[in-house]
XYZ file of C-alpha atoms in Angstrom:
538
model
C 145.716 -93.448 232.051
C 148.280 -91.451 230.114
C 145.579 -89.789 227.995
C 143.580 -88.987 231.116
C 146.675 -87.525 232.809
C 147.395 -85.380 229.745
C 143.807 -84.133 229.590
C 143.803 -83.237 233.286
C 147.134 -81.433 232.909
C 145.698 -79.403 230.006
C 142.680 -78.486 232.147
C 144.877 -77.401 235.054
C 146.871 -75.265 232.620
C 143.641 -73.504 231.536
C 142.717 -72.936 235.180
C 146.170 -71.528 235.962
C 145.924 -69.141 232.983
C 142.470 -67.948 234.131
C 143.770 -67.374 237.651
C 146.714 -65.392 236.243
C 144.249 -63.230 234.285
C 142.241 -62.694 237.486
C 145.430 -61.624 239.325
C 146.397 -59.341 236.450
C 142.925 -57.759 236.577
C 143.424 -56.863 240.244
C 146.900 -55.474 239.482
C 145.411 -53.283 236.736
C 142.665 -52.077 239.076
C 145.275 -51.210 241.704
C 147.412 -49.348 239.159
C 144.386 -47.391 237.849
C 143.202 -46.463 241.355
C 146.743 -45.511 242.468
C 147.295 -43.353 239.375
C 144.038 -41.519 240.001
C 144.842 -40.929 243.703
C 148.242 -39.470 242.817
C 146.741 -37.149 240.193
C 143.750 -36.140 242.381
C 144.887 -36.208 246.040
C 142.095 -33.860 247.193
C 139.160 -36.068 246.059
C 137.052 -37.214 249.038
C 136.495 -40.850 248.067
C 134.526 -41.718 251.233
C 131.938 -39.005 250.537
C 131.457 -40.308 246.947
C 131.031 -43.897 248.171
C 128.442 -42.796 250.752
C 126.076 -41.284 248.141
C 122.929 -43.321 247.326
C 122.508 -44.100 243.629
C 119.683 -41.596 242.852
C 121.739 -38.720 244.343
C 124.975 -39.914 242.745
C 123.251 -40.205 239.361
C 121.807 -36.686 239.676
C 125.226 -35.211 240.536
C 126.818 -37.013 237.600
C 124.182 -35.737 235.185
C 124.314 -32.112 236.361
C 128.114 -32.142 236.277
C 128.659 -31.384 239.981
C 130.542 -34.680 240.303
C 133.123 -35.646 237.639
C 132.686 -39.093 236.068
C 136.268 -40.200 236.667
C 136.061 -39.317 240.386
C 133.143 -41.721 240.801
C 134.577 -44.427 238.546
C 137.983 -44.620 240.225
C 136.495 -44.300 243.718
C 134.562 -47.502 243.014
C 137.509 -49.201 241.288
C 139.555 -48.645 244.446
C 136.801 -49.853 246.784
C 135.987 -52.844 244.553
C 139.655 -53.853 244.654
C 139.635 -53.768 248.467
C 136.488 -55.936 248.660
C 137.895 -58.333 246.016
C 141.067 -58.854 248.080
C 138.949 -59.528 251.196
C 136.269 -61.740 249.639
C 137.540 -63.011 246.234
C 134.398 -61.754 244.470
C 135.817 -60.324 241.195
C 136.831 -62.600 238.327
C 137.766 -59.929 235.789
C 138.281 -56.176 235.445
C 136.694 -54.978 232.183
C 139.574 -52.866 230.926
C 137.478 -51.324 228.162
C 135.480 -49.596 230.931
C 138.203 -46.909 231.032
C 137.687 -46.283 227.297
C 133.937 -46.210 227.856
C 134.486 -43.669 230.649
C 136.247 -41.330 228.213
C 133.476 -41.820 225.626
C 130.763 -41.172 228.227
C 132.136 -37.657 228.752
C 131.363 -36.938 225.086
C 127.807 -38.366 225.152
C 125.239 -35.882 223.860
C 122.286 -37.697 225.433
C 122.749 -38.543 229.110
C 120.864 -41.657 230.151
C 119.397 -42.330 233.590
C 122.547 -44.212 234.641
C 125.023 -41.741 233.122
C 128.502 -42.441 234.511
C 127.362 -45.074 237.040
C 129.848 -47.969 237.507
C 127.991 -51.319 237.376
C 129.166 -54.836 238.238
C 128.038 -57.798 236.101
C 127.595 -61.458 237.057
C 129.902 -63.946 235.271
C 126.998 -65.630 233.425
C 125.870 -62.417 231.665
C 127.671 -61.880 228.342
C 130.090 -58.978 227.960
C 131.747 -58.753 224.540
C 135.289 -60.155 224.522
C 134.980 -61.814 227.940
C 134.222 -65.369 229.082
C 130.924 -66.364 230.669
C 132.272 -69.462 232.438
C 129.469 -70.491 234.856
C 132.417 -71.922 236.791
C 133.108 -74.529 234.059
C 136.662 -74.983 232.760
C 135.294 -75.883 229.307
C 133.889 -72.338 229.003
C 137.277 -70.667 229.465
C 138.815 -68.910 226.447
C 135.414 -68.647 224.731
C 134.770 -64.889 224.820
C 131.260 -63.639 224.060
C 130.826 -62.293 220.506
C 128.608 -59.446 221.710
C 127.163 -57.887 224.839
C 123.932 -59.330 226.225
C 120.911 -57.100 225.618
C 120.870 -56.025 229.298
C 124.507 -54.871 229.086
C 123.800 -53.055 225.792
C 120.877 -51.197 227.398
C 122.964 -50.305 230.456
C 125.627 -48.807 228.178
C 123.043 -46.870 226.157
C 121.745 -45.482 229.448
C 125.279 -44.273 230.251
C 126.251 -46.955 232.795
C 129.824 -48.270 232.823
C 130.128 -52.051 233.436
C 133.550 -52.361 235.085
C 133.931 -55.858 236.604
C 132.570 -59.391 236.282
C 131.890 -61.352 239.466
C 132.186 -64.917 240.723
C 129.562 -67.704 240.634
C 129.294 -71.345 241.772
C 129.901 -74.040 239.185
C 126.735 -74.578 237.057
C 124.818 -71.846 239.003
C 122.729 -74.621 240.643
C 123.924 -73.694 244.134
C 123.428 -70.956 246.703
C 127.109 -70.985 247.702
C 129.777 -69.306 245.551
C 132.714 -71.558 244.707
C 134.244 -73.076 241.582
C 137.537 -74.730 240.690
C 138.671 -71.806 238.514
C 138.315 -68.792 240.801
C 137.800 -70.460 244.195
C 135.526 -69.572 247.121
C 133.932 -66.138 247.537
C 133.453 -65.040 251.170
C 130.759 -62.945 252.847
C 132.031 -59.351 253.377
C 130.259 -59.175 256.778
C 131.801 -62.383 258.178
C 134.493 -64.194 256.195
C 133.557 -67.654 257.537
C 130.064 -67.316 255.982
C 128.944 -67.826 252.409
C 127.810 -64.731 250.472
C 125.040 -66.875 248.966
C 124.643 -67.778 245.331
C 124.570 -68.110 242.527
C 125.022 -64.317 242.224
C 127.401 -64.547 245.193
C 130.157 -62.380 243.730
C 127.596 -59.615 243.204
C 126.288 -60.028 246.754
C 129.778 -59.759 248.247
C 130.810 -56.783 246.087
C 127.611 -54.727 246.505
C 127.259 -55.749 250.172
C 130.848 -54.675 250.831
C 130.311 -51.310 249.107
C 132.555 -52.047 246.105
C 129.719 -51.565 243.598
C 126.658 -49.328 243.798
C 124.593 -51.473 241.416
C 124.963 -55.137 240.508
C 123.270 -57.165 237.772
C 122.679 -60.872 238.380
C 120.275 -63.716 237.605
C 117.864 -65.815 239.669
C 116.836 -69.390 238.869
C 115.826 -70.488 242.393
C 116.833 -67.626 244.674
C 120.199 -66.757 243.112
C 119.720 -63.000 243.611
C 117.745 -63.169 246.829
C 120.097 -65.462 248.794
C 123.181 -63.245 248.277
C 121.207 -60.068 248.992
C 119.745 -61.498 252.216
C 123.072 -62.997 253.338
C 125.043 -59.784 252.622
C 122.482 -57.294 253.978
C 121.328 -55.569 250.768
C 118.161 -55.416 248.626
C 117.493 -57.293 245.390
C 114.586 -57.963 243.060
C 113.817 -60.917 240.796
C 111.357 -59.671 238.141
C 108.774 -61.733 236.268
C 110.606 -64.079 233.890
C 110.155 -62.112 230.651
C 110.008 -58.551 231.993
C 113.704 -58.093 231.100
C 115.618 -59.552 228.175
C 117.400 -62.876 228.652
C 119.340 -62.712 225.381
C 123.011 -63.271 226.135
C 122.228 -64.438 229.676
C 123.362 -67.999 230.361
C 120.673 -68.946 232.923
C 117.930 -67.496 235.089
C 115.929 -64.294 235.360
C 117.866 -61.015 235.224
C 117.581 -58.826 238.319
C 119.404 -56.171 240.308
C 121.068 -55.612 243.697
C 121.281 -52.311 245.625
C 118.906 -50.359 247.922
C 115.251 -50.040 246.844
C 115.447 -46.539 245.287
C 118.470 -47.705 243.293
C 116.596 -50.791 242.101
C 113.725 -48.551 240.955
C 116.118 -46.252 239.074
C 117.764 -49.238 237.398
C 114.410 -50.691 236.310
C 113.369 -47.280 234.932
C 116.537 -47.305 232.820
C 116.201 -50.916 231.660
C 112.478 -50.766 230.862
C 113.114 -48.293 228.063
C 112.698 -48.186 224.310
C 116.292 -49.460 224.055
C 115.318 -52.783 225.654
C 112.126 -53.158 223.621
C 113.856 -52.433 220.295
C 116.836 -54.740 220.958
C 114.679 -57.696 222.017
C 111.237 -57.976 220.441
C 110.252 -60.809 222.819
C 110.198 -58.429 225.816
C 106.711 -56.925 226.335
C 106.879 -53.126 225.886
C 105.832 -52.268 229.444
C 107.652 -49.115 230.604
C 108.159 -48.468 234.333
C 104.829 -47.506 235.954
C 105.694 -44.434 238.017
C 102.146 -44.014 239.346
C 102.120 -47.451 240.995
C 105.605 -47.034 242.487
C 104.952 -43.584 243.952
C 101.445 -44.381 245.260
C 100.857 -43.882 248.999
C 97.532 -45.704 249.388
C 97.493 -48.290 252.212
C 98.224 -51.833 251.070
C 96.427 -55.070 251.837
C 99.260 -57.493 252.590
C 99.172 -61.271 252.950
C 101.787 -62.834 255.223
C 103.008 -66.164 256.604
C 105.783 -67.056 259.047
C 106.600 -70.528 257.742
C 106.053 -72.735 254.700
C 105.948 -75.900 256.890
C 108.758 -77.403 254.812
C 111.863 -75.535 256.027
C 111.439 -74.507 259.665
C 112.384 -70.805 259.965
C 115.216 -69.832 262.296
C 114.118 -67.759 265.331
C 115.506 -64.623 263.623
C 113.507 -65.334 260.424
C 110.267 -65.681 262.376
C 110.980 -62.520 264.384
C 111.820 -60.584 261.178
C 108.353 -61.334 259.729
C 106.537 -60.577 263.016
C 108.313 -57.258 263.593
C 107.797 -56.169 259.973
C 104.098 -57.124 260.180
C 103.687 -55.037 263.326
C 105.410 -51.994 261.783
C 103.278 -52.247 258.643
C 100.070 -52.433 260.708
C 101.144 -49.397 262.757
C 101.721 -47.533 259.452
C 98.086 -48.123 258.447
C 98.387 -51.202 256.194
C 96.126 -54.257 256.544
C 97.852 -57.604 257.214
C 96.001 -60.815 256.349
C 97.233 -64.345 257.229
C 97.905 -66.430 254.099
C 97.842 -70.210 254.369
C 100.475 -72.012 252.307
C 99.653 -75.619 251.528
C 101.569 -78.522 250.022
C 104.961 -76.794 249.619
C 106.609 -80.228 249.847
C 104.730 -81.335 246.725
C 105.652 -78.087 244.927
C 109.336 -78.474 245.798
C 109.719 -82.061 244.659
C 107.177 -82.374 241.853
C 107.413 -78.929 240.259
C 110.870 -77.596 241.120
C 113.144 -80.672 241.271
C 111.176 -82.689 238.708
C 110.806 -79.614 236.485
C 114.555 -78.898 236.480
C 115.551 -82.545 235.979
C 112.655 -83.788 233.860
C 115.006 -85.759 231.566
C 116.316 -87.629 234.612
C 119.168 -85.141 234.912
C 121.012 -86.334 231.799
C 121.394 -82.837 230.263
C 122.548 -81.544 233.682
C 125.147 -84.339 233.922
C 126.391 -83.580 230.374
C 127.318 -80.047 231.501
C 129.928 -81.605 233.802
C 131.484 -83.846 231.154
C 135.224 -83.257 231.088
C 135.200 -81.188 234.289
C 137.498 -82.068 237.192
C 135.075 -81.152 239.963
C 131.330 -81.334 240.517
C 131.202 -78.349 242.918
C 128.182 -78.019 245.208
C 125.993 -80.122 242.881
C 127.472 -83.512 243.856
C 124.206 -85.096 245.028
C 122.250 -84.046 241.921
C 125.136 -85.071 239.646
C 125.362 -88.507 241.258
C 121.591 -89.021 241.009
C 121.587 -87.812 237.390
C 124.188 -90.456 236.513
C 122.442 -93.288 238.410
C 120.379 -95.772 236.343
C 116.593 -95.770 236.710
C 116.459 -99.132 238.566
C 118.934 -97.880 241.186
C 116.957 -94.639 241.723
C 113.752 -96.668 242.180
C 115.430 -99.040 244.650
C 117.043 -96.219 246.669
C 113.778 -94.260 246.757
C 111.905 -97.300 248.071
C 114.549 -98.222 250.700
C 115.038 -94.652 252.011
C 111.342 -93.658 252.190
C 110.662 -94.828 255.798
C 113.913 -93.329 257.136
C 114.627 -90.226 255.026
C 111.362 -89.328 253.221
C 112.741 -86.111 251.685
C 115.741 -87.916 250.180
C 113.341 -90.524 248.793
C 111.212 -87.756 247.230
C 114.257 -86.124 245.580
C 115.291 -89.455 244.023
C 111.732 -90.100 242.820
C 111.550 -86.591 241.317
C 114.688 -87.183 239.263
C 113.292 -89.980 237.132
C 113.265 -89.610 233.353
C 109.890 -88.361 232.078
C 108.176 -89.073 228.775
C 107.098 -86.170 226.544
C 103.496 -86.741 227.692
C 104.566 -86.526 231.325
C 106.469 -83.274 230.718
C 103.412 -81.720 229.051
C 101.257 -82.868 231.978
C 103.771 -81.327 234.399
C 103.567 -77.987 232.552
C 99.756 -78.048 232.792
C 99.923 -78.991 236.469
C 102.261 -76.062 237.246
C 99.950 -73.695 235.337
C 96.950 -74.983 237.313
C 98.847 -74.509 240.583
C 99.689 -70.927 239.572
C 96.017 -70.175 238.800
C 94.926 -71.696 242.140
C 97.540 -69.621 244.022
C 96.375 -66.416 242.292
C 92.720 -67.326 243.015
C 93.547 -67.665 246.738
C 95.416 -64.322 246.537
C 92.427 -62.604 244.839
C 89.928 -64.154 247.257
C 91.756 -62.387 250.100
C 91.895 -59.214 247.964
C 95.663 -58.880 248.473
C 98.010 -56.359 246.885
C 101.303 -57.964 247.932
C 102.729 -60.680 250.195
C 105.205 -60.603 253.104
C 107.201 -63.837 253.372
C 110.196 -65.223 255.270
C 113.639 -65.325 253.643
C 116.216 -67.957 254.608
C 118.773 -66.443 256.942
C 121.144 -65.591 258.490
C 123.993 -66.472 256.109
C 125.090 -70.113 256.398
C 128.678 -71.176 256.985
C 130.844 -71.767 253.910
C 130.213 -75.255 252.508
C 126.780 -75.715 254.103
C 124.631 -74.851 251.035
C 126.034 -77.908 249.226
C 124.644 -80.060 252.061
C 121.327 -78.190 252.284
C 119.816 -78.118 248.797
C 116.359 -78.664 250.358
C 116.484 -75.282 252.167
C 115.589 -73.262 249.046
C 111.814 -73.619 249.498
C 111.141 -69.990 250.532
C 112.644 -68.599 247.310
C 112.050 -71.354 244.768
C 108.282 -71.263 245.263
C 108.206 -67.887 243.489
C 110.390 -69.130 240.634
C 107.885 -71.945 240.083
C 105.048 -69.391 240.162
C 107.086 -66.785 238.198
C 106.085 -63.951 240.562
C 108.303 -60.876 241.055
C 110.008 -61.164 244.443
C 112.436 -58.938 246.304
C 114.316 -59.073 249.600
C 114.853 -56.307 252.145
C 117.106 -56.693 255.229
C 115.095 -55.751 258.333
C 116.975 -56.926 261.445
C 120.143 -58.505 262.870
C 120.530 -61.796 264.721
C 120.430 -61.243 268.492
C 121.817 -63.258 271.428
C 118.218 -64.230 272.218
C 117.774 -65.632 268.670
C 120.974 -67.626 269.160
C 119.697 -68.999 272.474
C 116.331 -70.000 270.965
C 118.174 -71.798 268.144
C 119.173 -74.491 270.667
C 115.575 -75.714 270.507
C 115.508 -75.838 266.665
C 114.324 -79.275 265.526
C 112.914 -78.814 262.025
C 109.694 -80.278 260.625
C 111.207 -83.592 259.525
C 113.898 -83.925 262.228
C 116.141 -85.562 259.655
C 119.823 -85.081 258.830
C 119.030 -81.976 256.748
C 117.173 -80.291 259.632
C 120.015 -81.051 262.069
C 122.563 -79.711 259.577
C 120.561 -76.515 258.997
C 120.482 -75.860 262.763
C 124.307 -76.120 262.825
C 124.589 -73.858 259.758
C 122.580 -71.081 261.465
C 124.702 -71.056 264.649
C 127.221 -68.351 265.573
C 125.506 -65.604 263.566
C 124.939 -62.826 266.134
C 125.014 -59.456 264.340
C 124.385 -60.922 260.862
C 121.496 -59.474 258.774
C 118.139 -61.169 258.310
C 115.742 -60.185 255.507
C 112.103 -60.614 254.555
C 110.767 -61.387 251.101
C 108.302 -59.042 249.351
C 106.191 -60.597 246.584
C 103.690 -59.297 244.018
C 101.664 -60.823 241.189
C 103.283 -61.326 237.732
C 104.225 -58.129 235.830
C 103.772 -55.991 238.969
C 107.439 -55.186 239.675
C 106.574 -51.565 240.469
C 104.126 -52.653 243.187
C 106.715 -55.092 244.535
C 109.273 -52.246 244.698
C 106.732 -49.926 246.305
C 106.137 -52.543 249.034
C 109.895 -53.100 249.436
C 110.371 -49.332 249.836
C 107.679 -49.254 252.533
C 109.398 -52.093 254.429
C 112.846 -50.492 254.014
C 111.589 -47.104 255.264
C 109.791 -48.572 258.291
């Protein structure tokens, strides 16, 4: 007991030190912003913050807007959003040195002078990548991740790191070290996760471009919940060296996402990481104006869409048809099987033992309590619970069954099965001669704490992680009083505890944004962005 008490006290001391560093970061940001305001009282900060990224970037490159004006305008705004939402974990103090160096750069990259926020799990030299784990504190990265190196070579200035949920296996944003991040549009709502700090900061206007990761919707949930755009590229389109988990992607408006991808898909990326295919940004595809043939569906028959989700797809479909595009119904089948047998079983194919090991020595299990408990349970208990719960809670039974330990043969068979499913999905896509797909996106933002209870509600996003298709989200509407009224009749497809809880989580969201998901085939990020731009414009 004494040893345990001493260990816990040492852990709390590490947490307290990290929280002090977080506080000190905010103090430094305030001092830097205050110093700049005093020295430059005539700078119109609001007009700088209102510029879209392509225009801001152009003004920075042609010298009509000084670099330090932009940098400190965003430092000040980021500080305000951090105080409101608790989204920033660390101010990268070396960004001020980089700002001075940027002024001397001979070659101006596409992101010259642009302040960029970075998710906690992406390595920045000299800073922790905690993933919300206490054990990862005081273990600074030896070098920048490849993505951060490319951003710097393109002239961007990474200036803050942002909060994540513990382990990243959650679409909320809370950990024991830095606490809960709130949605900038409604403080009682989650900003989504796991790139929740990025969602809150970009959604609140404290960053013009955010870099995050996506393992099951971790970019798309925060973007949809906070009313911004994001894209998850194909798994290997961008480098994952120095990234702790997931596929690297970006948050901003669509034109900004395109500019960022142009910068990242450069010779710098291909030379720093030889495993990334040398596919530069395809300008012709992105700027094309030919009418698209678009598949669409309103539900996946696993997670019943909220009235606002269904309306978002219908209204977007109608606008696209009026603009001259062809919309074709797409029939999704067997999403339940995909969720449990490919996604859950794929992530926990060793029975969850490696997942459970991540939590060894931690004082809290965050929003992953159910998975952690199941990962620790012996095989006989999982089998018994699965059998007993099947008639009453079939989805819970399926989760337990999916978390059994697999043999090497079974894992290989699972890989082949997922590949076959991907080929079948593409064959259905090609048979309908589709260019892209319009899909629902879970929304509006759930109340804080609800994602931990609703791990099953990730079906709309996780499908495209299993398939490894590029997928983006675009906010298209706001929740209305009529949507709220219709929600009273929400039952769900299974009418179980999860469906009842999801109905509660949706309530009280009038005025909150709702997005749609835009999907393309693998390696077609430019087409995905082109479709997103069309939806955003309409």
